[in-house]
Structure formats: C-alpha cells, structure tokens
XYZ file of C-alpha atoms in Angstrom:
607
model
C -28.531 -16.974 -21.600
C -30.300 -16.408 -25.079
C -27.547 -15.226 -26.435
C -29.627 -15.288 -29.976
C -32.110 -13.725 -29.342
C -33.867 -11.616 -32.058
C -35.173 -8.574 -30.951
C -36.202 -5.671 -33.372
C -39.743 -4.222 -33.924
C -41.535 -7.278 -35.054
C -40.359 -9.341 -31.995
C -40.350 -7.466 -29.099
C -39.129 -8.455 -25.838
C -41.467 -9.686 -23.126
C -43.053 -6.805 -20.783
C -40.995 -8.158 -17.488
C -37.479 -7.416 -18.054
C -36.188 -9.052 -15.270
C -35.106 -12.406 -16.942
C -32.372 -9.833 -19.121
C -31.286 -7.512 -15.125
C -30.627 -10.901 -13.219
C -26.732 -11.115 -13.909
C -25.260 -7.657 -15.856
C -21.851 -6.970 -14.681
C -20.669 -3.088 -14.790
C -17.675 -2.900 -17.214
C -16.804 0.644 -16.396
C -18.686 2.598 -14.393
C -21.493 3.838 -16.565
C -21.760 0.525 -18.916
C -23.827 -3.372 -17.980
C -23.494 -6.263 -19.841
C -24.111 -10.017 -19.542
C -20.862 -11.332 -18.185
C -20.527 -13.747 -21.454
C -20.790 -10.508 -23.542
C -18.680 -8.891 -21.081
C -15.768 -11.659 -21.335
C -15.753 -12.080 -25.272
C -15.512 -8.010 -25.666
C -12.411 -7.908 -22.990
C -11.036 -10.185 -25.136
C -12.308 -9.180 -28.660
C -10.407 -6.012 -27.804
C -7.131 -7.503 -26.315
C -6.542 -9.519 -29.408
C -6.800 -6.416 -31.771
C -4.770 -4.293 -29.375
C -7.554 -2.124 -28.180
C -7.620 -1.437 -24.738
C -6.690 2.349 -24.715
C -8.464 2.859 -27.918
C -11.682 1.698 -27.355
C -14.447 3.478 -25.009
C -17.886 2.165 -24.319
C -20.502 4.451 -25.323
C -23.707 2.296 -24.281
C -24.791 -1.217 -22.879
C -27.646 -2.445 -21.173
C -30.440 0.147 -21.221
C -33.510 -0.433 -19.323
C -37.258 -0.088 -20.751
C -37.420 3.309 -18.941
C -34.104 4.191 -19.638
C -35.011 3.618 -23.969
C -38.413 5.259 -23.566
C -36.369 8.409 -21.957
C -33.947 7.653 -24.869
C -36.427 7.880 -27.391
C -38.317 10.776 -26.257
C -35.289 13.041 -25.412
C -33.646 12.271 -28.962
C -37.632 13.437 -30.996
C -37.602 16.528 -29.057
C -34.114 17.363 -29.777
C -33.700 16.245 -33.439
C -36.992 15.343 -34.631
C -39.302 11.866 -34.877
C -38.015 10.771 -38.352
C -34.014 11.012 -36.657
C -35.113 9.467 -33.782
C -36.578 6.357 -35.180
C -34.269 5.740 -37.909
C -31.542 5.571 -35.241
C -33.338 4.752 -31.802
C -35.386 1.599 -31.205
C -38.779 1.824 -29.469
C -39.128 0.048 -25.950
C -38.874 -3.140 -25.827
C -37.705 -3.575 -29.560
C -34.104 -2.674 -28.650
C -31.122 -4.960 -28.692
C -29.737 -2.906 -25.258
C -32.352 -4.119 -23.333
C -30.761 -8.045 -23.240
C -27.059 -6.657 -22.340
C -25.645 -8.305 -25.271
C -25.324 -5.255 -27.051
C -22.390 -2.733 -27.307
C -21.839 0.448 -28.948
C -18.386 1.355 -29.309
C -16.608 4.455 -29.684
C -12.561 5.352 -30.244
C -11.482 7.093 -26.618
C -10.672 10.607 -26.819
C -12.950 11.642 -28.912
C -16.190 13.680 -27.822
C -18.788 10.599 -28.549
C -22.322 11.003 -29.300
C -24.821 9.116 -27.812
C -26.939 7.736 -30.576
C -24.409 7.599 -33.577
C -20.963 7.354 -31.686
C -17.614 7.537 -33.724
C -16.066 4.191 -34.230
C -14.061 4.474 -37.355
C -10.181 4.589 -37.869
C -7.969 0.984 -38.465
C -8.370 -0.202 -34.918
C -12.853 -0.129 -35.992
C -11.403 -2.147 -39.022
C -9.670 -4.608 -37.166
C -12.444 -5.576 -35.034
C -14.739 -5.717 -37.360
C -12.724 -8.389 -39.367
C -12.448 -11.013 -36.790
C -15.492 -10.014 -34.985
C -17.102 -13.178 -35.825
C -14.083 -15.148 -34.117
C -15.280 -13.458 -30.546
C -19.375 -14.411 -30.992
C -20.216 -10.584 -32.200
C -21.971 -9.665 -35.355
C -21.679 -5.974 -36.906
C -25.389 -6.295 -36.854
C -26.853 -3.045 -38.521
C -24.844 -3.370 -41.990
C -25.999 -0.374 -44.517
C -26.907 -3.245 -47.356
C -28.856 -4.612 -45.171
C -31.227 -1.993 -44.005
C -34.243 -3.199 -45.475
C -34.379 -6.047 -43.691
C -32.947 -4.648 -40.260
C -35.298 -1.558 -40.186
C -32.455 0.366 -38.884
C -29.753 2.559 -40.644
C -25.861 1.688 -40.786
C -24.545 1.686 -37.301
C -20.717 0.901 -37.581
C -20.495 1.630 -33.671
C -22.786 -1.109 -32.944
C -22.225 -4.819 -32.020
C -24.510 -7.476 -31.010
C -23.063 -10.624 -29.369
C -24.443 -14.155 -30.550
C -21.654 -16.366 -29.470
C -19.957 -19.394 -31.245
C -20.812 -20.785 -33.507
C -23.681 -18.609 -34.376
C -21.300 -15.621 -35.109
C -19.052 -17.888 -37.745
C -21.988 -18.782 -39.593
C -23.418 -15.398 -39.776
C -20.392 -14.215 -41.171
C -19.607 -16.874 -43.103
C -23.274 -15.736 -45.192
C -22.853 -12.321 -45.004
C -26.182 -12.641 -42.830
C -27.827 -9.991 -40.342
C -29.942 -11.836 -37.530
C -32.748 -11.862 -39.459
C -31.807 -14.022 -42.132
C -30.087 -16.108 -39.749
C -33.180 -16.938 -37.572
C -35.261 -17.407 -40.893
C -32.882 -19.974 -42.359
C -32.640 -21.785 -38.849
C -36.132 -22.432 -38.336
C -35.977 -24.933 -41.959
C -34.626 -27.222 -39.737
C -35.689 -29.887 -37.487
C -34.390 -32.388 -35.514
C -35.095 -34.836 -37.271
C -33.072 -32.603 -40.180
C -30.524 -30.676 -38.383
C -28.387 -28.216 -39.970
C -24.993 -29.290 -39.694
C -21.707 -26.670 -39.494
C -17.979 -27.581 -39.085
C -15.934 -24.541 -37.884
C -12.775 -25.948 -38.205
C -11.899 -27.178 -34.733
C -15.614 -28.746 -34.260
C -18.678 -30.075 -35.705
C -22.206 -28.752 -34.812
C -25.611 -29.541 -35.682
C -28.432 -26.876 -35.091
C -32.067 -27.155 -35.231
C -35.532 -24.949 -33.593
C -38.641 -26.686 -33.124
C -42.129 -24.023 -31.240
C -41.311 -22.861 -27.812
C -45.139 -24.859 -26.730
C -43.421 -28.116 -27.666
C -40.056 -27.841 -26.196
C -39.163 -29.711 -23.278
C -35.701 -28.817 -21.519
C -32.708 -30.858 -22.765
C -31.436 -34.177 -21.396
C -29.299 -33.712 -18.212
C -25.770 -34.647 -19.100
C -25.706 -34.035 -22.585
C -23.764 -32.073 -25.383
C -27.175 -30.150 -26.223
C -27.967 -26.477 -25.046
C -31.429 -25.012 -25.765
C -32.499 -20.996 -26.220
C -35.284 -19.032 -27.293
C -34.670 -17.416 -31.094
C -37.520 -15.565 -30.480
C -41.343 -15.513 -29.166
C -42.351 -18.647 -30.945
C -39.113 -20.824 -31.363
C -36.423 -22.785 -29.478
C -33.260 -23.360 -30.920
C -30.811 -26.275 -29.883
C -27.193 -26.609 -30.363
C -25.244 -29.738 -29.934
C -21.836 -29.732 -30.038
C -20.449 -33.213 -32.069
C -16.806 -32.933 -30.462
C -15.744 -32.367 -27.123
C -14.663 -29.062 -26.541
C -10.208 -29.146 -26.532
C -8.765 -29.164 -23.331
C -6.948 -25.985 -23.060
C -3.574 -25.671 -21.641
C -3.572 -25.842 -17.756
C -6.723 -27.331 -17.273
C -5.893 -30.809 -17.413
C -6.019 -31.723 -14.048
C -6.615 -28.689 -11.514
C -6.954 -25.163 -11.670
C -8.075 -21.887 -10.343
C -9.889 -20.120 -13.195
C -10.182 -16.081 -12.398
C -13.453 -14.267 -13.704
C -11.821 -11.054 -14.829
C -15.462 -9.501 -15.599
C -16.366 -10.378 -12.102
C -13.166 -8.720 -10.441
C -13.532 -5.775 -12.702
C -17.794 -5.606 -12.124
C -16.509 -5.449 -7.790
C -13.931 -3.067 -8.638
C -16.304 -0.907 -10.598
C -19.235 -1.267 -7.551
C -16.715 -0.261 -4.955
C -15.338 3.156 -6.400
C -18.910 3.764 -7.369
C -19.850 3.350 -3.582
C -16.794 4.628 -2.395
C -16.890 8.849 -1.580
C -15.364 11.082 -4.700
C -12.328 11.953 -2.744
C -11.379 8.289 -1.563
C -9.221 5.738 -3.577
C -8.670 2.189 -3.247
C -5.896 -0.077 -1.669
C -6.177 -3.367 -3.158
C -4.832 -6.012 -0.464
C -3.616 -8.908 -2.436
C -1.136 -10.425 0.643
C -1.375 -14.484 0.617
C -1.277 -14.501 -3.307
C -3.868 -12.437 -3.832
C -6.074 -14.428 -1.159
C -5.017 -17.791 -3.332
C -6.242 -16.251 -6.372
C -2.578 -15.445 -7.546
C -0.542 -12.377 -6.860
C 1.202 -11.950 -10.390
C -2.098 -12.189 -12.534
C -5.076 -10.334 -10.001
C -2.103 -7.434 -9.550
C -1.685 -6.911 -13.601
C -5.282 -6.415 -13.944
C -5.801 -3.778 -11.609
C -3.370 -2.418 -12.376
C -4.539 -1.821 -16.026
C -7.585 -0.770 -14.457
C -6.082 1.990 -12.875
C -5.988 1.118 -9.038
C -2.619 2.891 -7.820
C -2.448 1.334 -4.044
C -1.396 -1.751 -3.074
C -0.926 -3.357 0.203
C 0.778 -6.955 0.984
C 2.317 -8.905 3.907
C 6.093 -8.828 2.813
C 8.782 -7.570 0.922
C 8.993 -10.275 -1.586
C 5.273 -9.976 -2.532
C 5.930 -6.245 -2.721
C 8.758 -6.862 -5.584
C 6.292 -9.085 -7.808
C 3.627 -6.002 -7.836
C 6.887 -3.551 -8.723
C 7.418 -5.399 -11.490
C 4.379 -5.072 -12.579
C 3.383 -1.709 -12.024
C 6.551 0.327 -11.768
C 4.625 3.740 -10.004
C 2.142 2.284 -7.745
C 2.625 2.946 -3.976
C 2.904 -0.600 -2.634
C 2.435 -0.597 1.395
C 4.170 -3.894 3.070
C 1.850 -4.370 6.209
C 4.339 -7.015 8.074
C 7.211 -6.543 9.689
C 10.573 -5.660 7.996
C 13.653 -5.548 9.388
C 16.574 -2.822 8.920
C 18.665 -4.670 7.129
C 16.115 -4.124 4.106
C 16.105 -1.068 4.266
C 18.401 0.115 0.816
C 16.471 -2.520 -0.834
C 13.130 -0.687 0.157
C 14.288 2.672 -0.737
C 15.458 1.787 -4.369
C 11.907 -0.397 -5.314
C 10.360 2.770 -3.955
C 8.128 0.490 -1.622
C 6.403 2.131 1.466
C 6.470 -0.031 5.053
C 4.947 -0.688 8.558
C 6.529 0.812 11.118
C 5.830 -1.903 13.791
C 7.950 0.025 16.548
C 9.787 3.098 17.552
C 12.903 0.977 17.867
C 12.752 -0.435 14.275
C 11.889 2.959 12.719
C 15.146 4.482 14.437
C 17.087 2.099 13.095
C 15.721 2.427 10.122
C 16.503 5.970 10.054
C 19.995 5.144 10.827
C 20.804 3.625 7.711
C 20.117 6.995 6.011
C 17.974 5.686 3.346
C 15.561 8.025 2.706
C 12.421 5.245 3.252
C 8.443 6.039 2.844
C 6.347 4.319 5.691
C 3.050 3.908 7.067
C 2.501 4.525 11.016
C -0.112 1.677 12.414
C -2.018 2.869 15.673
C -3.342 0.267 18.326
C -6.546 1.706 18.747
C -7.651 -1.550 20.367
C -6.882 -4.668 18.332
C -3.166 -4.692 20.283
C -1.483 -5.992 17.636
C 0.821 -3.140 15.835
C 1.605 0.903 16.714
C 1.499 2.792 19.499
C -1.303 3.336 21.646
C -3.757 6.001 20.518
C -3.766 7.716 23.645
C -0.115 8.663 23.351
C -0.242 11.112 21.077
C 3.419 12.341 22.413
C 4.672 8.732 21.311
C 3.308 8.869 17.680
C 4.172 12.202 17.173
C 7.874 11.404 17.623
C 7.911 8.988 14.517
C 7.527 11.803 12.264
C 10.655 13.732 13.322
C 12.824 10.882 12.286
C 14.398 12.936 9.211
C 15.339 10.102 6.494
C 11.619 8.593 7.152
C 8.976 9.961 5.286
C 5.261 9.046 6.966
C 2.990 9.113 4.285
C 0.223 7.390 5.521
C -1.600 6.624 9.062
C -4.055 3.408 10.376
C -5.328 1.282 12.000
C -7.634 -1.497 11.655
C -10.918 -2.431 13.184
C -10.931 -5.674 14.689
C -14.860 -6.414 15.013
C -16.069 -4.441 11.899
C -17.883 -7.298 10.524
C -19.782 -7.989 13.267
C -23.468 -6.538 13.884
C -24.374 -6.883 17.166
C -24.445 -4.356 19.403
C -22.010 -5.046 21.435
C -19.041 -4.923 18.701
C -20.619 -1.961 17.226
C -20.438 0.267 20.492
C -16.525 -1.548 20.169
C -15.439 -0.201 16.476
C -17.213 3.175 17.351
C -14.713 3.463 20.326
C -12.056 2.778 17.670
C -12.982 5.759 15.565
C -13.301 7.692 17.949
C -9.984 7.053 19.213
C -8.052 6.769 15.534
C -9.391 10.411 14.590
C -8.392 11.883 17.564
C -5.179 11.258 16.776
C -5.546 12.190 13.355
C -6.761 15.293 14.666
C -4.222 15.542 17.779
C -1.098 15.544 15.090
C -2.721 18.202 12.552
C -3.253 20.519 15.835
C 0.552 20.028 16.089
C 0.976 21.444 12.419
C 1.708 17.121 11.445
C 0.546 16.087 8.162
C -0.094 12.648 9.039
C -1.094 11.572 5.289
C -2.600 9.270 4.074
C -5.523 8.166 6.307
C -7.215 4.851 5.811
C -9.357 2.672 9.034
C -11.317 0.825 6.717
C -11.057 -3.020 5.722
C -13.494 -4.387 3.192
C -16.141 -4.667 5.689
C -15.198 -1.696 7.488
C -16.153 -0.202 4.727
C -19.614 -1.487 4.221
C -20.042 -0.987 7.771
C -19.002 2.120 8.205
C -18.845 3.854 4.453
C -19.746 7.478 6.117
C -15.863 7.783 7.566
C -13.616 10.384 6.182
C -10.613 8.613 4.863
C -8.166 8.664 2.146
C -8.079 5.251 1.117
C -10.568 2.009 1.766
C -8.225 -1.418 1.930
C -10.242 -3.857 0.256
C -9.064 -7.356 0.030
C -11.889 -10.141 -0.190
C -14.491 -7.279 -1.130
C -12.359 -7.287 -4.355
C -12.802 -10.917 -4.549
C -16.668 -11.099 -4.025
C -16.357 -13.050 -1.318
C -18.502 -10.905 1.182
C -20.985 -12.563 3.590
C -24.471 -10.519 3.349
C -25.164 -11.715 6.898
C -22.458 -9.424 7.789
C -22.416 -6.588 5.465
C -25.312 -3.320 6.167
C -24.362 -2.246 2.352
C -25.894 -4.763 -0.113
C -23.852 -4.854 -2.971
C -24.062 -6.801 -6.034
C -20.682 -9.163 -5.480
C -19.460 -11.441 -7.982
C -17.072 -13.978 -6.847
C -13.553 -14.363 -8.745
C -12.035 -17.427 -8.069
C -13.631 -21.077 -9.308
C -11.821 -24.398 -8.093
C -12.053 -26.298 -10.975
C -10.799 -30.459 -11.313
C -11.298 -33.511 -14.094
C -12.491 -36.972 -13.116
C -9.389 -38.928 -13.877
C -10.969 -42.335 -13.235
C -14.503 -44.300 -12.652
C -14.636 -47.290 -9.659
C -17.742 -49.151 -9.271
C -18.552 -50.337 -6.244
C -20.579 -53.001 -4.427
C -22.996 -52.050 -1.323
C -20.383 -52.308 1.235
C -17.120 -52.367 -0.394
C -14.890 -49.546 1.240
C -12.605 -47.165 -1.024
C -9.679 -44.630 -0.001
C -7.237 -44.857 3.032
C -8.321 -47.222 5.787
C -12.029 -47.972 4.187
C -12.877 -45.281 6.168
C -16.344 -45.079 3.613
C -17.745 -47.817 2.894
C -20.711 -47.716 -0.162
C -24.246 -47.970 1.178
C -25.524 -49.336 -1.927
C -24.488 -50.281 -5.484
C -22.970 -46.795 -6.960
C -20.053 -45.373 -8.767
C -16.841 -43.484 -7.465
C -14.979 -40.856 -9.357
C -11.434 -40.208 -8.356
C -10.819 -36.681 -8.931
C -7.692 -35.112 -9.582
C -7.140 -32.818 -6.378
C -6.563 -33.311 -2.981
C -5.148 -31.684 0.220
C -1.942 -30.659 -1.387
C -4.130 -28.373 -3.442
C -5.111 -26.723 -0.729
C -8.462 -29.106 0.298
C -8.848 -29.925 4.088
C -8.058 -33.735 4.433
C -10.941 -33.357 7.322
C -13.370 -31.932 4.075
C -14.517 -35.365 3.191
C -16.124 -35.938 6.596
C -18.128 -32.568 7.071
C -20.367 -32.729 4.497
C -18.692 -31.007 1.514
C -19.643 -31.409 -2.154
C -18.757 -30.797 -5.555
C -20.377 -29.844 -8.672
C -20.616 -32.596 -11.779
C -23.092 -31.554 -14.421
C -24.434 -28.961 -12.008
C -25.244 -31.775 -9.574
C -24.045 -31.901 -6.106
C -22.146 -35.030 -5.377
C -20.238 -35.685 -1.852
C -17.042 -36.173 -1.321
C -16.175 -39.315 0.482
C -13.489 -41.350 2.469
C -9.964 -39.620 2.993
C -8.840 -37.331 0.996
C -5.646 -38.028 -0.222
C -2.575 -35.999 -0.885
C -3.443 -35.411 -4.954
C -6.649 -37.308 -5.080
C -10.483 -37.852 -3.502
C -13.177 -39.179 -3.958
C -17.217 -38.440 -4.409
C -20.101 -40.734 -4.559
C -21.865 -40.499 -8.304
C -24.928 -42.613 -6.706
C -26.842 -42.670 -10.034
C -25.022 -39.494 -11.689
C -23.726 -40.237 -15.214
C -20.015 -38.862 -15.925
C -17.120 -39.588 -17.823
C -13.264 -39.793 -17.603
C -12.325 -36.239 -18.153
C -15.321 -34.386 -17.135
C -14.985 -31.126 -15.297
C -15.518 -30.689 -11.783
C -16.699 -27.771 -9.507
C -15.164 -27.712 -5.998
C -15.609 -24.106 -5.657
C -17.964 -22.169 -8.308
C -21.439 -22.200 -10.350
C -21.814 -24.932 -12.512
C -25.297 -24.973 -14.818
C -27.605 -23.813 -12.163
C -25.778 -25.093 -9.225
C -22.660 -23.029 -7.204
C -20.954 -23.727 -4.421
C -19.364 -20.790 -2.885
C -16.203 -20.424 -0.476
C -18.690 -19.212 2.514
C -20.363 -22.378 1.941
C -16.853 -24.263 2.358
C -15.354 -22.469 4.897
C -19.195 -22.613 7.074
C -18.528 -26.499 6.758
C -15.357 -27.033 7.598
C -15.099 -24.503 10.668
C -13.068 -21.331 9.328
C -13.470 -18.611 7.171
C -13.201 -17.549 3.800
C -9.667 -15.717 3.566
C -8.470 -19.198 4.675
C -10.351 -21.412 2.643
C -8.942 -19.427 -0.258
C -5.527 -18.775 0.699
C -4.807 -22.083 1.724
C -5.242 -22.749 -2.432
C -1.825 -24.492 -3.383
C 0.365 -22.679 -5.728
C 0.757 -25.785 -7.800
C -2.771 -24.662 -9.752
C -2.485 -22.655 -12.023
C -4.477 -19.309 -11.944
C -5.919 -18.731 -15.176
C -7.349 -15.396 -16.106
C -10.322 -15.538 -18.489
C-alpha cells in the first residue's frame, strides 16, 4: 500500500481507481478505509481513550462520490466555499482510504467541516505521529497545502514517515520535496528511538521491485517517484510471538460484522456463535470486541463458556445450545443465561427446581438431532405452560443449507416450511413463541429473504465462508492468522532423511527449517503428507516428514531464511495467503475443524 502517497491538485491520482477499492474494510457502516489505516485509528483512539467520543464523519470516497461532493456543496454554498474546503476529483486524499475526518459523537456533524475540537481532539493530535497519522491541513501551512485549516482531518502515512513529519513540523509536501534530495547512493538516515532507518526515491521509469527477502519496502511518493524504506534493525519481537500464535484482525472481524447487519433485514439482529473458543480464535478476546461493538446475542455449547461471555458483557442474552442438566439450574438463573431445552423431561425438571430459568425451544424439523418433532404441535405447545420457564426464543437449524444442488435445496425448503408452521401453529394458539431464528451463517446467505428475529452467525463472523457455497457474495475478510518462527536451520544432503522414522528423505541438496509448532498446536500429524504448505517471505514452502508433537519441518529448497523469521501456516503473507478452506480441502475436513482444533496453548492476540 502507498501509504505516502501525495495527492492534492498538482498530483492527481491516476484515472482507474481500482488499485485504491481492492482491500477497504467498512469501519462502521457508512465509513471504508485501508485496513492498515483502519488498524492504526482503532488503536490511535484506544490509547487516548476515545472510543465513545469519537465518530467517523468520512473515509474513502469514490471519484463519483467527490464529483457529487463537489457539485452538491457549489450549489448549496457557493464555488469559492466549495473549493477552499472540497478537493476536485481525483485530487482528494479520500479517494486512497487513508484518510479520516473525525468528529466528537453526539454532536450534529457537518459534512465538509465536521466538529472535532474539545481535549479528547487535543490528545490525538499530540501523539498522532506515534500511530502513522499526520494533522495534514495545518492553518500555517495553507499556502503550501492549497487547502484551509481542517482540524477534523487526518491523513495516515505510517511509521516512520509520521515521526519525521512531526518531528519538522512538515505537511506532505515538504516532506516529499525534502525526500526526493536523496539517493541511494545518499540515503537519508532517521533513528526513532527503537530503530534506525534509511530512506531514499529514485524515478518510478527506473525502479525495479526490491530484492526478495530483504529489509527494503518500495512505494510510489507520487507520479514520477519511488520511495524505499529499509529498516536497519529487526523489528522487536513483541510479547507472545516468540514461538506460536494466533494473531486476530480486529478490522477484519469488525469489516464482517459491519457487512452482515448491513445485509441483514432492519428488524433482524445478530447471534454471534463463538462455541469451541470462538471457533479457535479465542472466546475471552473475539467476545469483548463484539461486545463493544454492540452485538447483544450470544450463543455457545456450554455453561462454562456461557460464564466467560457474562463476565464480559454483564446484559447480553447468552443462549447455551448443549445440553444442561437440572442440577444447574440456580446457577443458570442467577448469571441470567438462557438454555436448550433438549427434552420435555429435562424442562420439567427444570421447572421443578422453581428457578425461574429463560430457555430456547429447538424443533427437529428434520436434522433429528434436538426438539420435538414439528408436526406435533400439541407436544411443543406444552413446553410453554411450564410456569417457572420462560421460552423466549424458538429454532431450529438447517442441516443442508450450504449446499446448492437441487436436491438439498427442495430439502431446507421442506424445513421452512415445516419450522413456520409451527411458528404459526403456536401464535394461532394465542403462544408468543419469541424469539425466532432458522438461520446459520450460510442459512443466511442462502436463504436471507426469511422472516426471523435473529441470524446465528458463527464462521460468517470469522470470514471463513466458501464462495462455492454461498448465493450472496460478500466481501469476507478472514480473522484468524496461524503465525510460527523458524527456531533452527538443518542442511541436508540429497538423500539424508530428517524427522521421526526418515519418513522424508531430501531429493536434492536443500535446507530444512524446524519450525516451532506442531500437532499439539492444533496441526494434523497426517498434514505433512497431503500436500500442505506454509508461507516464508510470501513463498510457499512444504511441510515435510512427521510432524512432531511441538515441531515440523518444511523444505527451503533454495529459499533464503533466518533463525527467527516468521512463518505463515494459516494467513497472507506479502502477496501469498493460505487460507483455512485451503487447509481443511487438503487434509479431508472442514473449516470449523481446522480452526477449532487450534490449541489453547497460542496465544490469541488481538491487533
């Protein structure tokens, strides 16, 4: 991403805007940014305390979307307004999604010159620099920026563009001006404390793309110039990613919980499923952030992951799907948790103990596996004279709804059919059956046009959706990356065998890295033998021999790489990704287990 980019009227943005649409992520349901962008504000505004304060008044704009901008704000407050505050087409920051104007929430905000002033505006803009953003339209600096003061507005450079800026009072301008003094052969050199960097451009005709393998990232300053970046240090290890982890896109979680309500009908809310840790990508931390982004349902597969989302959100409903038995039942009522009724039998004894208990009522409409039968309508009926249990929701779940053909189609319509008619058999009887939800992630995509309360979305939340499988095309962003470190470097001869039992042997000279994960992270020992890869350097690598209990191995071949280097099992790395469809497609399952199967023993960091 060009990340320094300078666009204003004199260097305009090329006429295809495509390169700048390929990978926004929504960040609330009207606003797109780049996901780097994205990340840095989350946690710009964490840091100073801002996440109730701070409302997003525009992102990414289009080139139709500014020329409408443009010509609405002439007409309505004249040319000279409109062009002291309003870039033309193509000469707007907005257009590369690395742009934000801010505003302080609960206040009436206007479009073009939102209010973002007050001590929480100060505070951000002090350590802005410390996040990659600039305060880019400064009112000393007008003269050189073409464009009046904008305190609401904040353009995102990264590190360690941002420090320098700062650090010489500097709008972009000035920035890309004093840059393009320097060559490679005289790089400008710039020590921010916790690393060294050198910097130099040299014309975008002569550039050639940087070494694979190197500390050196390349981007276009603007129509003419490329500008490189090598880092002198390695970047510090960070706490918990010394040997394996789970690293959790929050932008990406947020950008599918945004696309789902936005899909979802106006009436309809969401039921986050996070049973089996949050499908491996870790109850505790995937719970806390929806729940700060509002979602109010939650569903899991037992009592104790029930009590970990209490204690994080103390008024969310929180629906246990398995089985609990009586016994629990004082301990349900005072976490105010809502449960399955799997049987008549259990919810009569549940209703025995007295406890007044909330409680969802399942209904086999054909999968067999909880409720009563749809066609006894008599037999659900009866659950909802039970007096201390109070039924506040009604399902089912379709058991072929991400299948396609035909066949399995003409299946989950039988199941609607069926569910609504006893939704509608029990309001005919004057029974408020609540709550209605049918729809898994892809019964929702599958079948969006259904008329219930609530869409249970577990691995939709988690990008993980298969397109092959899915009638709504949505733009998913998977959460979860599986990230390792080479922990040691074996050559080998042509021939020599490595791992348990030799069971590889090399087929020429090469190199093995021995990275630190293995099937007591949650890898299938049977991995290594069906094909799968990893990412090092962006370069797919196999992984070879038996995996071992906290170790395996992959063939380098001719790939450079160095004790310490990160490793991809599951994720993008430079241009290359490997996603959990791809993993689960080799080794013969699917993708809930592939990720659930992730050992606790990573830790899942949030970034």
């Amino acid at each position: 991403m060009n990340c320094v980019r300078l666009v204003n009227r004199e260097h305009r943005l090329e006429a295809d805007e495509s390169y700048w649409t390929r990978e926004l992520v929504w960040i609330d349901e009207n606003t797109q940014l780049q996901p780097v962008c994205a990340r840095a504000l989350n946690a710009w505004i964490t840091h100073c305390g801002g996440e109730n304060e701070v409302t997003f008044v525009s992102g990414w704009r289009s080139y139709d979307q500014q020329r409408t901008l443009m010509s609405e704000t002439e007409s309505e407050r004249g040319w000279d307004y409109a062009h002291q505050f309003v870039a033309e087409v193509r000469a707007s920051e907005h257009h590369t999604g690395l742009a934000i104007d801010l505003g302080i929430a609960g206040k009436d905000q206007d479009l073009i010159c939102p209010d973002f002033s007050g001590p929480l505006a100060d505070r951000m803009r002090e350590c802005a620099d410390q996040f990659g953003f600039i305060f880019r339209y400064p009112k000393h600096k007008t003269e050189i920026t073409g464009i009046s003061e904008e305190p609401w507005h904040y353009r995102y450079v990264g590190l360690p563009h941002a420090q320098i800026i700062a650090d010489h009072d500097w709008v972009l301008e000035e920035y890309a001006a004093f840059l393009k003094a320097y060559t490679k052969a005289n790089p400008y050199r710039y020590d921010d404390g916790q690393r060294r960097w050198q910097l130099w451009t040299q014309p975008l005709a002569e550039t050639l793309p940087p070494a694979e393998n190197t500390s050196v990232e390349s981007s276009q300053l603007d129509e003419t110039t490329c500008l490189f970046v090598e880092a002198l240090d390695p970047e510090p290890i960070p706490e918990g990613r010394d040997r394996a982890w789970v690293e959790l896109d929050g932008i990406a979680l947020r950008h599918n919980l945004t696309i789902l309500r936005k899909a979802m009908a106006p009436q309809q809310e969401l039921m986050a499923v996070l049973k089996a840790n949050a499908y491996g990508h870790g109850l505790e931390p995937t719970a806390d952030f929806l729940s700060r982004q509002g979602v109010r349902h939650f569903a899991v597969a037992t009592v104790e992951e029930a009590k970990v989302i209490r204690a994080i959100n103390p008024t969310a409903e929180i629906l246990i799907l398995g089985y609990v038995p009586p016994q629990r039942a004082a301990e349900l009522s005072r976490l105010h948790l809502s449960l399955t009724l799997t049987s008549y039998d259990q919810a009569c004894q549940l209703d025995q103990t007295g406890c007044p208990i909330s409680a969802h009522l399942p209904v086999d409409t054909g999968m067999h596996r909880l409720g009563e039968t749809a066609e006894d309508l008599d037999a659900i009926a009866r659950y909802y004279a039970l007096p201390h249990l109070q039924i506040t929701g009604l399902y089912s779940h379709l058991y072929e709804a991400d299948n396609l053909s035909a066949e399995a189609i003409a299946h989950t319509r039988a199941q609607i059919e069926r569910f609504f008619h006893v939704v509608d058999g029990l309001k005919q009887r004057g029974i408020d059956p609540g709550r209605v939800h049918l729809q898994g992630s892809y019964g929702f995509l599958n079948y969006p046009e259904l008329r219930c309360d609530l869409v249970r979305c577990g691995i939709a939340l988690f990008g993980c959706i298969a397109p092959f499988r899915s009638r709504m095309a949505l733009d998913w962003r998977p959460v979860a990356s599986v990230r390792t470190r080479i922990a040691a470097l074996r050559p080998l001869k042509k021939g020599e065998g490595a791992g348990y039992n030799h069971a590889w042997a090399a087929p020429c000279d090469t190199t093995v890295a021995i990275l630190s994960i293995g099937y007591s992270d949650g890898l299938l020992r049977s991995s290594s033998f069906q094909g799968a890869e990893v990412l090092i350097h962006g370069q797919r690598r196999p992984i070879v021999g038996a995996m071992c209990m906290d170790q395996c191995l992959v063939d380098l071949s001719s790939l450079p790489a160095a004790v310490g280097d990160e490793v991809i099992v599951i994720g993008k790395q430079g241009t290359g990704q490997i996603s959990a469809l791809e993993v689960a497609e080799k080794t013969g399952t699917i993708v809930p287990e592939t990720l659930s199967m992730l050992r606790g023993r990573m830790p899942r960091i949030l970034v």
